Short mmCIF file of C-alpha atoms in Angstrom, two decimals:
data_model
loop_
_atom_site.label_atom_id
_atom_site.label_comp_id
_atom_site.label_asym_id
_atom_site.label_seq_id
_atom_site.Cartn_x
_atom_site.Cartn_y
_atom_site.Cartn_z
CA MET A 1 -23.30 -23.38 17.88
CA SER A 2 -19.66 -22.83 18.62
CA GLU A 3 -18.10 -23.76 15.14
CA GLU A 4 -15.47 -21.70 13.64
CA VAL A 5 -17.22 -19.42 10.61
CA TYR A 6 -15.78 -19.74 7.34
CA LEU A 7 -16.54 -17.06 4.80
CA GLU A 8 -15.70 -17.04 0.73
CA MET A 9 -14.62 -13.57 -0.28
CA PRO A 10 -15.24 -12.27 -3.69
CA GLU A 11 -13.17 -11.57 -6.47
CA ASN A 12 -12.67 -7.73 -5.66
CA ILE A 13 -12.34 -6.59 -2.06
CA VAL A 14 -13.13 -2.95 -3.30
CA SER A 15 -14.98 0.42 -2.28
CA THR A 16 -18.24 -0.52 -4.04
CA ALA A 17 -18.60 -3.88 -2.23
CA THR A 18 -17.52 -3.05 0.88
CA GLU A 19 -20.97 -2.65 2.29
CA ASP A 20 -22.10 -5.91 1.53
CA ILE A 21 -19.12 -7.52 2.73
CA LYS A 22 -19.22 -5.78 5.82
CA ALA A 23 -22.83 -6.82 6.31
CA GLU A 24 -21.94 -10.40 5.77
CA LEU A 25 -19.06 -10.28 8.29
CA ILE A 26 -21.27 -8.69 10.86
CA ARG A 27 -23.71 -11.38 10.54
CA ALA A 28 -21.04 -13.88 10.70
CA LEU A 29 -19.81 -12.54 13.80
CA GLU A 30 -23.27 -12.40 15.29
CA ASN A 31 -23.24 -15.85 17.20
CA ASP A 32 -19.75 -15.29 18.65
CA PRO A 33 -18.09 -17.94 17.28
CA PRO A 34 -14.49 -19.37 17.99
CA ALA A 35 -12.93 -18.14 14.83
CA LEU A 36 -13.54 -16.53 11.77
CA ALA A 37 -11.87 -17.65 8.78
CA LEU A 38 -12.10 -15.90 5.51
CA ASP A 39 -11.27 -17.59 2.36
CA LEU A 40 -9.72 -15.47 -0.22
CA GLU A 41 -9.07 -18.09 -2.99
CA LYS A 42 -11.08 -15.92 -5.67
CA THR A 43 -9.72 -12.54 -4.46
CA ARG A 44 -7.58 -11.20 -7.18
CA TYR A 45 -7.86 -7.33 -5.88
CA VAL A 46 -8.08 -5.60 -2.51
CA ASP A 47 -8.20 -1.83 -2.59
CA SER A 48 -7.67 0.55 0.32
CA MET A 49 -11.25 0.62 1.23
CA GLY A 50 -11.26 -3.38 1.11
CA ILE A 51 -7.95 -3.31 3.52
CA GLY A 52 -9.94 -1.25 5.82
CA VAL A 53 -12.90 -3.60 5.84
CA LEU A 54 -10.63 -6.40 6.45
CA ILE A 55 -8.79 -4.49 9.38
CA ALA A 56 -12.31 -3.79 10.77
CA ALA A 57 -13.40 -7.47 10.83
CA PHE A 58 -9.93 -8.29 12.75
CA ASN A 59 -10.56 -5.46 14.99
CA SER A 60 -14.07 -6.89 15.89
CA CYS A 61 -12.60 -10.36 16.25
CA HIS A 62 -9.88 -8.99 18.32
CA LYS A 63 -12.17 -7.10 20.58
CA LYS A 64 -14.53 -10.17 21.19
CA GLN A 65 -11.14 -12.77 21.26
CA ILE A 66 -12.62 -14.30 18.22
CA GLU A 67 -9.58 -15.77 16.14
CA PHE A 68 -9.18 -14.26 12.66
CA LYS A 69 -7.41 -15.52 9.64
CA LEU A 70 -7.20 -15.57 6.12
CA LEU A 71 -6.62 -18.22 3.63
CA ASN A 72 -5.51 -19.01 0.15
CA VAL A 73 -4.36 -15.63 -0.59
CA ASP A 74 -3.36 -14.87 -3.95
CA LYS A 75 0.44 -14.05 -4.51
CA GLU A 76 -0.29 -10.37 -5.19
CA VAL A 77 -2.33 -9.79 -2.56
CA TYR A 78 -0.25 -11.78 -0.05
CA GLU A 79 2.45 -9.74 -0.94
CA LEU A 80 0.38 -6.78 -0.29
CA PHE A 81 -0.49 -7.83 3.13
CA THR A 82 2.86 -8.90 4.21
CA THR A 83 4.47 -5.39 3.07
CA MET A 84 1.87 -3.95 5.08
CA ARG A 85 2.97 -6.34 7.89
CA LEU A 86 -0.48 -7.17 8.60
CA ASP A 87 0.65 -10.86 9.25
CA GLN A 88 2.09 -9.82 11.82
CA HIS A 89 -1.44 -9.23 13.54
CA PHE A 90 -3.37 -12.31 12.45
CA PRO A 91 -2.39 -15.48 10.06
CA ILE A 92 -2.29 -15.07 6.40
CA GLN A 93 -1.63 -18.07 4.49
CA PRO A 94 -0.96 -17.81 1.08
CA LYS A 95 -2.44 -19.94 -1.43
CA GLU A 96 -0.91 -23.55 -1.97
CA LYS A 97 1.00 -23.98 -5.15
CA GLY A 98 -0.70 -26.46 -7.42
CA MET B 3 1.12 -6.57 -13.91
CA ILE B 4 4.80 -7.75 -14.51
CA ASP B 5 4.62 -9.79 -17.61
CA ASP B 6 6.57 -12.89 -18.42
CA GLU B 7 8.81 -11.24 -20.71
CA THR B 8 10.10 -8.75 -18.07
CA LEU B 9 10.62 -11.73 -15.71
CA HIS B 10 12.62 -13.38 -18.45
CA MET B 11 14.72 -10.48 -18.76
CA TYR B 12 15.51 -10.44 -15.23
CA VAL B 13 16.37 -14.02 -15.20
CA ASP B 14 18.70 -13.88 -18.08
CA GLU B 15 20.65 -10.98 -16.60
CA ALA B 16 20.57 -12.63 -13.34
CA ARG B 17 22.18 -15.64 -15.08
CA GLU B 18 24.57 -13.40 -16.42
CA HIS B 19 25.78 -11.96 -13.14
CA LEU B 20 25.84 -15.64 -11.37
CA GLU B 21 28.46 -17.06 -14.13
CA ASP B 22 31.48 -15.41 -12.96
CA ILE B 23 31.12 -15.48 -9.25
CA GLU B 24 32.39 -18.74 -8.35
CA ALA B 25 35.43 -18.20 -10.10
CA ASN B 26 35.84 -14.80 -8.75
CA LEU B 27 35.12 -15.68 -5.09
CA LEU B 28 37.82 -18.40 -5.30
CA GLU B 29 40.60 -16.24 -6.38
CA VAL B 30 39.33 -13.89 -3.51
CA GLU B 31 39.49 -16.94 -1.31
CA GLN B 32 42.92 -17.95 -2.40
CA ALA B 33 44.50 -14.28 -2.48
CA GLY B 34 43.51 -14.14 1.56
CA ASP B 35 44.17 -10.61 2.96
CA ASP B 36 45.78 -9.65 -0.50
CA PHE B 37 42.54 -10.14 -2.24
CA ASP B 38 41.82 -7.62 -5.22
CA SER B 39 39.17 -5.50 -4.01
CA ASP B 40 37.92 -4.93 -7.57
CA GLN B 41 37.28 -8.59 -8.08
CA VAL B 42 35.04 -8.33 -4.48
CA ASN B 43 33.52 -5.21 -6.16
CA LYS B 44 32.19 -7.31 -9.32
CA VAL B 45 30.95 -9.80 -7.03
CA PHE B 46 29.13 -7.18 -5.12
CA ARG B 47 27.78 -5.82 -7.84
CA ALA B 48 26.33 -8.62 -9.11
CA ALA B 49 24.51 -9.43 -5.74
CA HIS B 50 23.32 -5.68 -5.72
CA SER B 51 22.02 -5.55 -9.30
CA MET B 52 20.17 -8.83 -8.46
CA LYS B 53 18.70 -7.45 -5.48
CA GLY B 54 17.44 -4.27 -7.30
CA GLY B 55 15.84 -6.12 -10.11
CA ALA B 56 14.23 -8.53 -7.65
CA GLY B 57 12.78 -5.79 -5.72
CA PHE B 58 11.07 -4.37 -8.88
CA LEU B 59 9.42 -7.56 -9.63
CA GLY B 60 8.51 -8.51 -6.33
CA LEU B 61 10.67 -11.39 -5.86
CA THR B 62 11.22 -10.93 -2.39
CA ASN B 63 13.11 -14.01 -1.24
CA ILE B 64 15.65 -13.47 -4.22
CA LYS B 65 16.10 -9.72 -2.76
CA GLU B 66 16.37 -10.55 0.61
CA LEU B 67 19.20 -13.18 -0.01
CA ALA B 68 20.88 -11.16 -2.45
CA HIS B 69 20.82 -8.26 0.28
CA LYS B 70 22.41 -10.44 2.87
CA ILE B 71 25.00 -11.39 0.61
CA GLU B 72 25.97 -7.90 -0.50
CA ASN B 73 26.25 -7.03 3.47
CA VAL B 74 28.75 -9.69 3.89
CA LEU B 75 30.58 -8.44 0.66
CA ASP B 76 30.60 -4.95 1.61
CA MET B 77 32.41 -5.53 4.72
CA VAL B 78 35.01 -7.74 2.94
CA ARG B 79 35.45 -4.96 0.35
CA ASN B 80 35.58 -2.14 3.11
CA TYR B 81 38.41 -4.52 4.85
CA GLU B 82 35.97 -5.07 7.93
CA LEU B 83 36.01 -8.84 7.15
CA SER B 84 38.52 -10.98 5.95
CA PRO B 85 37.65 -13.28 3.28
CA THR B 86 38.30 -16.49 5.04
CA PRO B 87 37.76 -20.23 3.36
CA ASP B 88 34.58 -20.42 5.80
CA ILE B 89 33.11 -17.46 4.91
CA VAL B 90 33.82 -17.53 0.92
CA ASN B 91 31.84 -20.71 1.21
CA ILE B 92 29.04 -19.46 2.89
CA VAL B 93 28.67 -16.87 0.40
CA LEU B 94 29.35 -19.37 -2.31
CA LEU B 95 26.57 -21.29 -0.89
CA ALA B 96 24.16 -18.52 -0.66
CA PHE B 97 25.02 -17.72 -4.38
CA ASP B 98 24.26 -21.68 -5.22
CA ARG B 99 20.80 -21.11 -3.33
CA LEU B 100 20.32 -17.51 -5.20
CA SER B 101 20.88 -19.43 -8.73
CA GLU B 102 18.40 -22.08 -7.66
CA LEU B 103 15.62 -19.26 -7.15
CA VAL B 104 16.33 -17.59 -10.30
CA ASP B 105 16.04 -20.99 -12.01
CA LYS B 106 12.55 -21.40 -10.41
CA VAL B 107 11.81 -17.78 -10.23
CA THR B 108 7.91 -17.99 -10.14
CA GLU B 109 7.92 -20.33 -6.98
CA SER B 110 11.21 -18.22 -5.60
CA ASN B 111 9.21 -16.68 -3.03
CA GLU B 112 7.93 -19.97 -1.42
CA MET B 113 11.67 -21.59 -1.36
CA GLU B 114 13.68 -21.98 1.86
CA ILE B 115 16.35 -19.35 2.46
CA ASP B 116 16.30 -19.42 6.18
CA GLU B 117 19.55 -21.41 6.59
CA HIS B 118 21.54 -19.23 4.30
CA ILE B 119 19.93 -16.16 5.75
CA GLN B 120 20.94 -17.21 9.24
CA ALA B 121 24.70 -17.89 8.24
CA LEU B 122 25.07 -14.59 6.63
CA THR B 123 23.73 -13.01 9.14
CA ALA B 124 25.91 -14.85 11.63
CA VAL B 125 28.92 -13.80 9.86
CA THR B 126 28.12 -9.85 9.54
CA SER B 127 27.24 -9.82 13.41
CA ASN B 128 30.03 -12.08 14.21
CA ASN B 129 32.47 -9.85 12.51
CA LEU B 130 31.13 -6.45 13.56
CA PRO B 131 33.58 -4.53 15.65
CA ASN B 132 32.76 -5.18 19.04
CA ASP B 133 30.85 -2.12 19.60
CA GLU B 134 28.56 -2.86 16.76
CA LYS B 135 27.81 -6.60 17.55
CA ASP B 136 25.32 -5.25 19.77
CA SER B 137 23.56 -3.12 16.85
CA VAL B 138 22.26 -6.76 15.49
CA SER B 139 20.22 -6.85 18.83
CA ARG B 140 19.58 -3.15 19.85
CA GLU B 141 16.91 -1.25 18.14
CA VAL B 142 16.47 2.39 17.00
CA GLU B 143 13.12 3.86 17.79
CA ILE B 144 11.62 5.77 15.08
CA ALA B 145 9.54 8.70 15.86
CA ASP B 146 7.15 11.03 14.22
CA LYS B 147 7.21 14.69 14.28
CA THR B 148 5.45 14.74 17.37
CA GLY B 149 8.10 12.55 19.23
CA ARG B 150 5.59 9.70 19.42
CA ASN B 151 7.47 6.39 18.74
CA VAL B 152 5.75 4.90 15.80
CA MET B 153 8.25 1.68 15.28
CA THR B 154 11.25 0.10 16.22
CA ILE B 155 13.73 -1.40 13.82
CA SER B 156 17.42 -2.67 14.52
CA GLU B 157 20.33 -0.73 14.58
CA LEU B 158 22.18 -2.73 12.34
CA ASP B 159 19.57 -2.52 9.58
CA PHE B 160 19.33 1.28 10.22
CA ASN B 161 22.93 1.37 9.70
CA GLN B 162 23.07 -0.83 6.91
CA ALA B 163 20.65 1.09 5.04
CA ARG B 164 22.36 4.30 5.46
CA LYS B 165 25.68 3.22 4.59
CA GLY B 166 25.00 2.93 0.90
CA GLY B 167 24.51 7.00 0.77
CA ASN B 168 20.62 6.38 1.33
CA TYR B 169 18.53 8.68 3.13
CA ILE B 170 16.02 7.32 5.34
CA TYR B 171 12.52 8.74 5.32
CA LEU B 172 9.54 7.90 7.93
CA LEU B 173 6.34 8.19 5.42
CA GLU B 174 2.74 8.95 6.51
CA PHE B 175 0.45 7.53 4.18
CA ASP B 176 -3.54 7.41 4.60
CA LEU B 177 -4.06 4.51 2.32
CA ILE B 178 -7.36 5.98 1.75
CA HIS B 179 -6.84 10.00 0.99
CA ASP B 180 -3.27 9.07 -0.61
CA VAL B 181 -4.30 5.90 -2.46
CA GLN B 182 -7.86 5.06 -2.84
CA ARG B 183 -8.88 9.04 -3.46
CA LYS B 184 -6.14 9.57 -5.95
CA ASP B 185 -7.17 6.55 -8.12
CA LYS B 186 -4.16 4.55 -7.08
CA LYS B 187 -3.88 0.96 -6.07
CA PRO B 188 -2.24 -0.12 -2.51
CA LEU B 189 -0.25 -2.69 -4.22
CA ASP B 190 1.26 -0.22 -6.95
CA LEU B 191 2.17 2.01 -4.58
CA ILE B 192 4.12 -0.50 -2.67
CA LYS B 193 5.59 -1.54 -5.90
CA GLU B 194 6.33 1.88 -6.89
CA MET B 195 8.40 2.08 -3.33
CA GLN B 196 9.99 -0.96 -3.55
CA SER B 197 11.24 -0.08 -7.17
CA THR B 198 12.93 3.28 -6.04
CA GLY B 199 14.37 1.99 -2.58
CA ASN B 200 14.03 -0.43 0.03
CA ILE B 201 10.85 -0.68 2.34
CA MET B 202 12.55 -1.14 5.80
CA GLU B 203 9.38 -1.53 7.95
CA VAL B 204 5.68 -0.78 7.79
CA LYS B 205 3.26 -0.03 10.33
CA VAL B 206 -0.38 0.21 9.88
CA ASP B 207 -2.35 1.78 12.78
CA LEU B 208 -4.96 -0.95 13.18
CA GLN B 209 -6.61 0.88 16.12
CA SER B 210 -7.67 4.02 13.89
CA VAL B 211 -9.57 1.98 11.43
CA GLY B 212 -12.49 0.83 14.16
CA SER B 213 -14.23 -2.24 14.19
CA LEU B 214 -17.25 -3.44 11.96
CA ASP B 215 -19.84 -1.65 14.08
CA ASP B 216 -17.93 1.53 13.62
CA GLU B 217 -18.82 3.98 10.52
CA PRO B 218 -16.18 2.86 7.95
CA SER B 219 -13.38 4.62 8.60
CA ASN B 220 -12.28 7.43 6.10
CA ILE B 221 -8.42 7.30 7.41
CA LEU B 222 -5.93 3.87 7.28
CA PRO B 223 -2.71 5.60 8.41
CA MET B 224 0.33 3.63 7.34
CA TYR B 225 4.00 4.57 8.57
CA MET B 226 6.89 3.23 6.12
CA LEU B 227 10.29 3.45 7.04
CA PHE B 228 11.76 3.96 3.48
CA SER B 229 15.44 4.09 2.66
CA THR B 230 16.39 5.30 -1.01
CA ILE B 231 18.91 7.43 -2.61
CA ILE B 232 16.41 9.93 -3.81
CA GLU B 233 17.53 13.30 -1.78
CA PRO B 234 15.26 15.34 0.57
CA ASP B 235 14.81 18.34 -1.77
CA ILE B 236 12.94 16.07 -4.34
CA ILE B 237 11.62 13.40 -2.39
CA THR B 238 8.08 15.14 -2.11
CA THR B 239 7.75 15.52 -5.54
CA PHE B 240 8.91 12.39 -6.30
CA LEU B 241 6.16 10.65 -4.17
CA ASP B 242 3.71 13.06 -4.48
CA MET B 243 2.97 13.53 -0.90
CA GLU B 244 2.82 16.87 1.22
CA GLN B 245 6.27 17.65 3.10
CA GLU B 246 4.93 17.29 6.69
CA ARG B 247 4.12 13.44 5.82
CA VAL B 248 7.67 13.00 4.77
CA LEU B 249 10.10 12.97 7.78
CA PRO B 250 13.90 12.56 6.80
CA ILE B 251 15.33 10.23 10.03
CA GLU B 252 18.83 11.52 11.29
CA ASP B 253 21.26 9.10 11.96
CA LYS B 254 22.76 9.73 15.55
CA SER B 255 24.62 6.64 15.78
CA ALA B 256 28.31 8.33 15.94
CA GLU B 257 26.98 10.97 18.48
CA LYS B 258 24.89 8.31 20.27
CA GLU B 259 28.59 6.68 21.03
CA ALA B 260 29.67 9.48 22.63
CA VAL B 261 26.73 10.53 24.22
CA SER B 262 25.67 7.13 25.60
CA GLU B 263 28.80 6.83 27.64
CA GLU B 264 27.94 10.13 29.14
CA LYS B 265 24.38 9.01 29.43
CA SER B 266 25.03 5.73 30.73
CA GLY B 267 23.87 6.42 34.26
CA ALA B 268 21.37 8.88 33.14
CA GLY B 269 18.30 6.78 33.18
CA GLN B 270 18.59 6.08 29.47
CA GLY B 271 18.73 2.11 30.40
CA GLN B 272 17.98 0.53 27.08
CA SER B 273 20.10 1.32 24.23
CA SER B 274 17.39 2.34 21.99
CA GLU B 275 17.13 6.35 21.23
CA SER B 276 14.54 8.37 19.63
CA ILE B 277 15.90 9.52 16.79
CA ASP B 278 13.47 12.11 14.95
CA GLU B 279 15.77 14.90 13.70
CA THR B 280 14.67 16.84 10.95
CA ILE B 281 16.61 18.32 8.25
CA ASP B 282 17.59 21.50 10.01
CA LYS B 283 19.98 19.57 11.96
CA SER B 284 23.29 21.73 11.94
CA ASP B 285 25.67 19.23 10.59
CA SER B 286 23.93 18.39 7.00
CA ALA B 287 22.85 20.35 4.16
CA PRO B 288 20.12 18.95 2.13
CA ASP B 289 19.36 22.17 0.55
CA LEU B 290 22.42 22.71 -1.15
CA PRO B 291 21.88 24.18 -4.21
CA PRO B 292 23.01 21.99 -7.28
CA SER B 293 25.85 24.23 -7.94
CA GLU B 294 29.40 22.97 -7.95
CA SER B 295 30.82 26.15 -6.03
CA ASN B 296 29.12 24.99 -2.84
CA ALA B 297 31.74 22.58 -1.94
CA GLY B 298 31.81 23.76 1.31
CA LYS B 299 28.72 21.35 2.45
CA VAL B 300 30.58 18.45 1.22
CA GLU B 301 31.14 15.49 3.68
CA PRO B 302 33.23 12.99 1.94
CA GLU B 303 32.50 10.35 4.24
CA SER B 304 35.45 8.28 5.40
CA GLU B 305 33.41 5.34 6.71
CA LYS B 306 35.04 3.10 4.14
CA VAL B 307 38.85 4.06 4.19
CA PRO B 308 39.98 6.49 6.73
CA GLU B 309 43.02 7.62 4.79
CA LYS B 310 42.50 9.46 1.36
CA LYS B 311 45.73 8.74 -0.56
CA ASN B 312 45.46 10.41 -3.83
CA GLY B 313 46.30 8.03 -6.82
CA PRO B 314 49.08 8.60 -9.17
CA GLY B 315 48.80 11.01 -12.55
CA GLU B 316 45.20 10.80 -13.32
CA THR B 317 43.24 12.03 -10.29
CA VAL B 318 41.79 14.97 -10.51
CA SER B 319 40.68 17.24 -7.76
CA LYS B 320 37.10 18.01 -8.23
CA GLU B 321 34.84 19.64 -5.97
CA ILE B 322 31.56 17.45 -6.25
CA SER B 323 28.47 18.85 -4.40
CA LYS B 324 25.38 16.88 -5.46
CA PRO B 325 26.88 13.49 -6.42
CA GLU B 326 28.53 13.51 -2.98
CA LYS B 327 25.55 13.17 -1.15
CA PRO B 328 26.23 14.79 1.84
CA VAL B 329 25.25 11.81 4.30
CA LYS B 330 23.83 13.61 7.43
CA GLY B 331 25.69 11.17 9.77
CA LYS B 332 28.55 9.19 10.18
CA SER B 333 28.58 4.94 10.65
CA LYS B 334 29.69 3.41 13.75
CA LYS B 335 32.66 2.24 11.92
CA ALA B 336 33.89 6.03 11.14
CA ALA B 337 32.97 7.04 15.15
CA LYS B 338 34.91 3.91 15.88
CA GLU B 339 37.86 4.61 14.07
CA LYS B 340 38.06 8.39 15.15
CA ALA B 341 38.06 6.91 18.88
CA GLY B 342 35.89 9.32 20.79
CA GLU B 343 35.75 11.83 18.40
CA SER B 344 32.85 13.91 18.63
CA SER B 345 30.39 13.88 15.65
CA GLY B 346 30.38 17.87 15.77
CA ALA B 347 34.38 17.46 14.63
CA SER B 348 33.97 14.54 12.13
CA ALA B 349 31.14 16.24 10.70
CA VAL B 350 32.89 18.63 8.06
CA GLN B 351 36.16 16.85 7.25
CA SER B 352 37.69 18.35 4.19
CA GLU B 353 36.24 20.41 1.14
CA SER B 354 37.32 18.69 -1.73
CA LEU B 355 37.58 15.25 -2.88
CA ARG B 356 40.42 13.59 -5.57
CA VAL B 357 38.47 11.20 -7.70
CA GLN B 358 39.95 9.42 -10.82
CA VAL B 359 38.77 10.72 -14.09
CA SER B 360 37.44 7.26 -15.20
CA LEU B 361 35.05 6.94 -12.17
CA LEU B 362 33.75 10.17 -13.22
CA GLU B 363 33.16 9.31 -16.66
CA ASN B 364 31.59 6.21 -15.54
CA LEU B 365 28.98 8.26 -13.70
CA MET B 366 28.59 10.47 -16.73
CA ASN B 367 27.84 7.71 -18.94
CA LEU B 368 25.23 6.39 -16.38
CA ALA B 369 24.00 9.50 -15.94
CA GLY B 370 23.43 9.68 -19.56
CA GLU B 371 21.83 6.41 -19.64
CA LEU B 372 19.26 7.27 -17.16
CA VAL B 373 18.11 10.23 -19.18
CA LEU B 374 17.64 8.01 -22.01
CA SER B 375 15.75 5.47 -19.93
CA ARG B 376 13.50 8.41 -18.81
CA ASN B 377 12.78 9.68 -21.89
CA GLN B 378 11.81 6.26 -23.02
CA LEU B 379 9.63 5.84 -20.25
CA MET B 380 8.30 9.30 -20.39
CA GLN B 381 7.10 8.29 -24.30
CA SER B 382 5.75 4.93 -23.38
CA VAL B 383 3.51 6.57 -20.65
CA SER B 384 2.58 9.13 -23.01
CA VAL B 385 1.44 6.38 -25.68
CA LYS B 386 0.23 4.23 -22.71
CA ASP B 387 2.42 1.30 -23.92
CA ASN B 388 2.60 -0.98 -20.91
CA ARG B 389 5.35 -3.18 -22.27
CA ALA B 390 7.25 -0.45 -22.99
CA VAL B 391 6.99 1.40 -19.51
CA GLU B 392 7.65 -1.80 -17.96
CA SER B 393 10.98 -2.56 -19.83
CA SER B 394 12.01 1.20 -19.73
CA ALA B 395 11.30 1.05 -15.89
CA GLN B 396 13.37 -1.91 -15.44
CA ARG B 397 16.15 -0.32 -17.42
CA ILE B 398 15.90 2.84 -14.94
CA ASP B 399 16.20 0.50 -12.00
CA LEU B 400 19.44 -1.41 -13.17
CA VAL B 401 20.89 1.97 -14.27
CA THR B 402 20.01 3.61 -10.92
CA SER B 403 21.66 0.65 -9.25
CA GLU B 404 24.51 0.99 -10.93
CA LEU B 405 24.82 4.67 -10.14
CA GLN B 406 24.16 4.51 -6.54
CA GLU B 407 27.40 2.17 -6.88
CA ALA B 408 29.53 4.32 -9.05
CA ILE B 409 28.74 7.23 -6.70
CA MET B 410 29.86 4.91 -3.70
CA LEU B 411 32.95 4.18 -5.57
CA THR B 412 33.74 7.87 -5.80
CA ARG B 413 34.10 7.91 -1.95
CA MET B 414 36.57 5.02 -1.80
CA GLN B 415 39.75 5.74 -2.12
CA PRO B 416 42.99 3.17 -2.54
CA VAL B 417 44.79 2.82 0.71
#
């Protein structure tokens, strides 16, 4: 049961979607996986509430010592996250150039 | 969204800037200590313009590399550094790399620049006057209004940011209130900030957000250390933020030098010191009314060249208040040169400044251009023409950079 959990994030991580995303994240962490990886391949836009939910997810993971990371982050979203220095708290992988 | 056309324009302009650099730098190298400071200035301005445009377009690698090059050239033109063949070579190589980044602009953020950054940083830190050398590794603590330490940055970055006549502010955003509720996007906010100044450091308060089990947080605090030429009396309007969320950060490095010798035993241990002065500090006057008669508050900062010899004939004695930007502190260089002089004495040096008419004319032209670009911008905004908005904004960005330069030049006097 100890496998890394991998979740795909939607195109818009925004206030209207945060409830659902939050629920999904809680479910994902239910069984205390060793790590949680969020794939932001499809994500083009993250608003303030969205950032809040991602940080909350990180905090939850951090509390339970679960590794947290973001993958395939689109250029603009990556820029937002790095300017906010979020990459100093958890790994954020930008999208590979095709 | 930055469109291709804006990017294209940037690349074209950058290429123009890059064209003459090699020739200029080689001449500077050959001249050795007798180099022509105008030539160094030209190259400096090229790097500076490229840095500004890159910031607006989110070209972070180009911006960073141009910034480091700028730091080295700044030291050369201030006679803090001699343009030896080694140093010129490092700068030339860095410009070559910059050229490559510009050629592949869309990939530039993923391209390697570490080697050049390190070489350029080494040049600046090896050539800082001894007491500044440590400023590379020493850190400055930035505290909020309550005195609580919010973040630390390297002293060198802090001082360099101030040198350009910039003000440094600690901004407290609440991403939920300031952004979400005002219908703004976080990335837009970041870009806005980047286009009007330099984001030196950011700290998001992760704890206050809580975890998934908690109710969704209704605050998301983010501190940003921001340097810009925008003055304290208009910054809050400009950023559309409340006064209490914007804290100007004073520079106490000059005082620090005098004080730290006294305090060396007094338990201060590390060299970092909390810097959280407010505007009310006696040696500055940011509230000065924009009238020219207020020359009494002018502090022509002598960090560039200590002696102010007047040029022949054309120089005009003019009392300049607003454009002078009373900088609130002295750089370490000024402090060192006036060996041990306390900051109190160096705070108000003289009440007027002689500046060449040509410089003033340049300033006036730039101000005129800025007004034109602003009008263009206002118009494009009102007809909601995004492309026009972007191109006006880029124009404003470039003109502002030039304006900043020209202002700095008014304080540089021939030795």
